[in-house]
Short mmCIF file of C-alpha atoms in Angstrom, two decimals:
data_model
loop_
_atom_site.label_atom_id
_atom_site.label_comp_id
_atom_site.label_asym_id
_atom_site.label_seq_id
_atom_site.Cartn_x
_atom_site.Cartn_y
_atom_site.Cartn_z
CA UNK A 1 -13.99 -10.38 3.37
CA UNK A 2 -11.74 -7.88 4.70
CA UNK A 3 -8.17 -9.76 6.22
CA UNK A 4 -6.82 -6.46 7.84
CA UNK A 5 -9.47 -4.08 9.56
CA UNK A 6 -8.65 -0.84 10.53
CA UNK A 7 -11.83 0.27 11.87
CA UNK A 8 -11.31 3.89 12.74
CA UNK A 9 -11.25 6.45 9.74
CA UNK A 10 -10.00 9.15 11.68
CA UNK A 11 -8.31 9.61 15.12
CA UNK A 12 -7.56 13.50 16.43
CA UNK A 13 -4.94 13.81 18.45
CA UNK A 14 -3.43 16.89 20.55
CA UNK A 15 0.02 17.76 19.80
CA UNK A 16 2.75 16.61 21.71
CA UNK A 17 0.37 14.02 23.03
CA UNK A 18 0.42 10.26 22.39
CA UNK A 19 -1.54 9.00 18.42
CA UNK A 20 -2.42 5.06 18.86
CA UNK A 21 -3.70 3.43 15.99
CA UNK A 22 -5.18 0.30 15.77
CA UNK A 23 -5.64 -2.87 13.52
CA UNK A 24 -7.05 -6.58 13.36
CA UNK A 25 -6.50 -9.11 10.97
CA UNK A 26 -8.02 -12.44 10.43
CA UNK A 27 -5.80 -14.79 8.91
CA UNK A 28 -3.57 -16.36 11.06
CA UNK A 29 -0.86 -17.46 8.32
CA UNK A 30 0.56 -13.59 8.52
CA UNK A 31 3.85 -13.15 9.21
CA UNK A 32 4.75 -9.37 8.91
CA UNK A 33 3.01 -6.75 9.57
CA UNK A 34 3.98 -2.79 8.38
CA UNK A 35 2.91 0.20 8.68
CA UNK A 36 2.28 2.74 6.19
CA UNK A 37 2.00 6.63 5.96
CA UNK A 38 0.64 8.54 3.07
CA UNK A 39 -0.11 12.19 2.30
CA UNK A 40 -2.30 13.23 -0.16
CA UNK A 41 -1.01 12.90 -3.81
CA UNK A 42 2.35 10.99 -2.98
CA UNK A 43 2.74 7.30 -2.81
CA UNK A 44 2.29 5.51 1.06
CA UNK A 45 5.68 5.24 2.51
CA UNK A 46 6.75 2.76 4.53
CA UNK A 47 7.19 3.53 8.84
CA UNK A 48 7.89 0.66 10.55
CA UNK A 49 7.30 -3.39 10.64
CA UNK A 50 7.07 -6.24 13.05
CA UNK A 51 7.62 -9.74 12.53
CA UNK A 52 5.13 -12.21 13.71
CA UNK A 53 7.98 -13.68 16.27
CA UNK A 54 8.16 -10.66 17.71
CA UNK A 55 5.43 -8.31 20.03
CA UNK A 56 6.84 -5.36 20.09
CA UNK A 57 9.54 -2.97 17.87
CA UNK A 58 10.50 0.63 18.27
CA UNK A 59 11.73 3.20 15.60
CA UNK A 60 12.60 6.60 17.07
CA UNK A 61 9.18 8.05 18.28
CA UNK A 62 7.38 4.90 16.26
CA UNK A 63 6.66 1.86 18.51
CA UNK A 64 4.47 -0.97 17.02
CA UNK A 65 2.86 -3.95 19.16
CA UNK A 66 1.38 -7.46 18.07
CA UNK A 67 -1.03 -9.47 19.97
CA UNK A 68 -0.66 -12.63 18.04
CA UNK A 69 -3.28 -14.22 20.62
CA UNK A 70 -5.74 -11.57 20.24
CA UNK A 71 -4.66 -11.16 16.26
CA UNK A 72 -4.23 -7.30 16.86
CA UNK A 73 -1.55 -4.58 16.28
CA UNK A 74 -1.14 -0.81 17.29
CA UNK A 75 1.15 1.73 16.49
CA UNK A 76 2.30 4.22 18.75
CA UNK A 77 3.19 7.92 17.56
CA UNK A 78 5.15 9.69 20.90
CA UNK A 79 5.49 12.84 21.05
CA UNK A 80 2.95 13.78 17.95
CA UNK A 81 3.89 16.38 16.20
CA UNK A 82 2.29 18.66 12.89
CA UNK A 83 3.99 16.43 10.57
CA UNK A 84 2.63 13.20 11.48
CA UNK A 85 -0.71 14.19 10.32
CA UNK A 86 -1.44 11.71 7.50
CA UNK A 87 -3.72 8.64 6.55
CA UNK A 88 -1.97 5.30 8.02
CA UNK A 89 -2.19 2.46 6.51
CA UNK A 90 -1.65 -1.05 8.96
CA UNK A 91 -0.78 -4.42 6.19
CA UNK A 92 0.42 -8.08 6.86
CA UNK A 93 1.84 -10.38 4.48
CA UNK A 94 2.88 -13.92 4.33
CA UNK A 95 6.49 -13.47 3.24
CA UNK A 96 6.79 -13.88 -0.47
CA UNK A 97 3.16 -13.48 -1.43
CA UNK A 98 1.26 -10.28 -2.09
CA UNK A 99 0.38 -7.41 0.71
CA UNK A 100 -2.64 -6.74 2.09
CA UNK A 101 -3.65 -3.11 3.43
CA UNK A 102 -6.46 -2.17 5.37
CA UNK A 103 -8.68 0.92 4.75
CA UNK A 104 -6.94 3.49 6.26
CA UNK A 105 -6.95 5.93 9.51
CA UNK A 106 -6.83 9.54 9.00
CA UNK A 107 -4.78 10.95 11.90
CA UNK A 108 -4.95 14.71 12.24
CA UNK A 109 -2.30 16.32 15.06
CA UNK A 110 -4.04 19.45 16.33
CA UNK A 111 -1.74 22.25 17.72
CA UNK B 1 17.63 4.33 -2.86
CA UNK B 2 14.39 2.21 -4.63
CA UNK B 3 13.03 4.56 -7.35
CA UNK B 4 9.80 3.34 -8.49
CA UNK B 5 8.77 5.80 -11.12
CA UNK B 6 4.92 5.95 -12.70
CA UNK B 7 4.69 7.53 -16.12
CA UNK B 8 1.92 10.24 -14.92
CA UNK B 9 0.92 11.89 -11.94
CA UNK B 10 -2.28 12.88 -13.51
CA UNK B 11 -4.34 11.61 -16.68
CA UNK B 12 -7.89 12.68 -17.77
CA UNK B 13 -9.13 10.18 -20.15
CA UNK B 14 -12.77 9.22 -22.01
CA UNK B 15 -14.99 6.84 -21.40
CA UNK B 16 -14.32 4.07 -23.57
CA UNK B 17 -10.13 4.64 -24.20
CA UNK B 18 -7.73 2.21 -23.76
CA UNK B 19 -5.26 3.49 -21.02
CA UNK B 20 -1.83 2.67 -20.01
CA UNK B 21 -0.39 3.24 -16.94
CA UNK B 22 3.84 2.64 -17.05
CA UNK B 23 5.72 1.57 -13.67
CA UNK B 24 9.48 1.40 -13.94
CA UNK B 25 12.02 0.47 -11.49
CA UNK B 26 15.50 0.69 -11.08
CA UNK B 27 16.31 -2.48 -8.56
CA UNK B 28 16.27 -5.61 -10.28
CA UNK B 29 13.26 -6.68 -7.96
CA UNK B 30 11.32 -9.43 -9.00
CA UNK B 31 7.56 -8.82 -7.24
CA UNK B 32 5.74 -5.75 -8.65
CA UNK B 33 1.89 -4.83 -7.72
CA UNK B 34 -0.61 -2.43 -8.65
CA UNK B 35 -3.22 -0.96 -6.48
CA UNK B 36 -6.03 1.39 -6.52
CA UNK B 37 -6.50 4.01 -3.36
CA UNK B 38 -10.30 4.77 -2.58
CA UNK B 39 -11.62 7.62 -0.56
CA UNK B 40 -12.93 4.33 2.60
CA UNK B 41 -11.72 1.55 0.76
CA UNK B 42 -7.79 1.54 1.54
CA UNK B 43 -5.61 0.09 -1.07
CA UNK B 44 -6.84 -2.52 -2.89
CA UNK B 45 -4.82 -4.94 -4.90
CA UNK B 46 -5.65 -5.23 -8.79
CA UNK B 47 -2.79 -7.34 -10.56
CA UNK B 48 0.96 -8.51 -9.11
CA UNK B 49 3.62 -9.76 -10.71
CA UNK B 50 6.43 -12.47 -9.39
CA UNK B 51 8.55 -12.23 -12.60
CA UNK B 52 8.53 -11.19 -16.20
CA UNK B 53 5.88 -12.82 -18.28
CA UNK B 54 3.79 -13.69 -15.15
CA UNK B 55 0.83 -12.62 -13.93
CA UNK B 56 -1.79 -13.09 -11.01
CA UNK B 57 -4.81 -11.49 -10.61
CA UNK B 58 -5.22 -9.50 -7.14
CA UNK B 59 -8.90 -8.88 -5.17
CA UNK B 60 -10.03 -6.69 -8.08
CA UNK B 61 -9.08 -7.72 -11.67
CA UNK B 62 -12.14 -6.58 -13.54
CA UNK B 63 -11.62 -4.28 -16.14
CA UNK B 64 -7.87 -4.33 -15.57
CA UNK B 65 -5.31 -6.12 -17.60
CA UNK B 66 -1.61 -6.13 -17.07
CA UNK B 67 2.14 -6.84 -19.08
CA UNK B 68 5.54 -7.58 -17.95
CA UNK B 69 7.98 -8.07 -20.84
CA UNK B 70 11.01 -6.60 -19.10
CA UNK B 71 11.66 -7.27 -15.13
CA UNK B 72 12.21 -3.10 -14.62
CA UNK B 73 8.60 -2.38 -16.37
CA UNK B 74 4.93 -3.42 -14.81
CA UNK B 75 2.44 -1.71 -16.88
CA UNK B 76 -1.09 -1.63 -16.12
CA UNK B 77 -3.88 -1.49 -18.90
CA UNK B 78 -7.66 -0.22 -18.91
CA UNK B 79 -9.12 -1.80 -21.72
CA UNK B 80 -11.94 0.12 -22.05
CA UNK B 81 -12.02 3.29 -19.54
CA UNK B 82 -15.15 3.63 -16.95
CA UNK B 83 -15.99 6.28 -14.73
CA UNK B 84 -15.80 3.94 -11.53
CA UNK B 85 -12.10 3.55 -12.69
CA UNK B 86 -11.67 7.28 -11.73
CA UNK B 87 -8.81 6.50 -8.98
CA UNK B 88 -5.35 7.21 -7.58
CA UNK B 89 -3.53 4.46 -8.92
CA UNK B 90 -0.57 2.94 -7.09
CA UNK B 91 2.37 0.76 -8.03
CA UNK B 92 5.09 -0.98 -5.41
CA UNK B 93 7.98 -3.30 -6.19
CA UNK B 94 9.88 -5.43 -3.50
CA UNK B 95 12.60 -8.20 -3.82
CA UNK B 96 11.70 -11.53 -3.01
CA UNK B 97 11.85 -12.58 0.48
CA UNK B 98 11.25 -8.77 1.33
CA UNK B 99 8.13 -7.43 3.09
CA UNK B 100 8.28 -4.36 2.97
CA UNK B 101 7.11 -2.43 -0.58
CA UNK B 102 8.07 0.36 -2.09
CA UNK B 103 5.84 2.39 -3.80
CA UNK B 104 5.72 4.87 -6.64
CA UNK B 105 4.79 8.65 -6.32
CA UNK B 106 0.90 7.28 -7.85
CA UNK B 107 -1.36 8.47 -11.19
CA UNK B 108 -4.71 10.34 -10.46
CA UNK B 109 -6.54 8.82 -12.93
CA UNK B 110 -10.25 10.79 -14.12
CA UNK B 111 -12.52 9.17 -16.53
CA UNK B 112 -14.91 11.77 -17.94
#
């Protein structure tokens, strides 16, 4: 039973152009929610994160939203650029207990 | 800076072997993890660990076993190799009361 869905494998997006990605999770004990970003044959790194008191927090051109009612969360990538092509991982976490990651988006940033 | 280093970045082994897979860390955090990445399966949690000497199994234990006799040092074993544990194998340490993870670089792992 799957606690954090990403259900899109792979979003295309045009350069300089606005990359949303989207999650749901289930299990409304969460309390954090992150964002990952991995390229192929490295270790995810961690992008941004959003505590469940909160519905919205910005990082530079990283934005991400929670919908706490509608148990939903979306990052926002503005402007895209070449870089920013990557899988994305979304994950939640009750503080102090293990993470859990959903499947993964593949974004690709066309020029 | 969190350095979370994994032995190998890539290991061919037999079907059959007993594999180890070596995460160390060099910030005194207490939580380490170990995941496996599959191509439409995400990251999926095999073993964490809240502290040396403990243990608790994640979604997928099977086949896996794990050790923690020093807090710096999570190491994950394969008791006996199969090719469905052909994987990218992850590792991640965070302090306690931390969210956020921080991962190693990850071990391509092929069982032939």
């Amino acid at each position: 039973d799957q606690q954090v869905k990403q259900n899109s494998p792979s979003l295309s997006v045009q350069e300089g152009r606005i990359s949303i990605l989207n999650c749901d999770y289930t299990n409304s004990m969460f309390d954090y929610f992150l964002w990952y970003k991995k390229y192929p044959a490295e270790g995810p790194t961690f992008l941004i994160s959003i505590s469940s008191i909160k519905d919205k927090n910005e990082d530079g051109r990283f934005t991400v939203f929670l919908n706490k009612s509608a148990k939903h969360l979306s990052l926002h990538i503005v402007p895209s650029q070449p870089g920013d092509s990557a899988v994305y991982f979304c994950a939640a976490s009750v503080r102090d207990d293990k993470i859990i990651f959903g499947k993964g988006t593949r974004l690709h940033i066309l020029p | 800076d969190v350095k979370v280093t994994q032995s190998s970045r890539y290991l061919v082994k037999r079907t059959g072997e007993k594999v180890f897979l070596e995460c160390v860390q060099d910030m005194d955090h207490e939580n380490m993890f170990w995941y496996r990445q599959d191509p439409g399966l995400g990251l999926r949690l095999i073993y964490f660990s809240y502290d040396v000497k403990m243990k608790e199994k994640g979604d997928i234990p099977e086949g896996y076993s794990v050790s923690r006799e020093k807090k710096e040092r999570f190491s994950l074993i394969l008791e006996s190799a199969s090719t469905n544990q052909t994987s990218m194998y992850l590792c991640a340490t965070n302090p306690t009361g931390w969210a956020e993870a921080f991962f190693g670089q990850g071990t391509r792992l092929t069982v032939v």
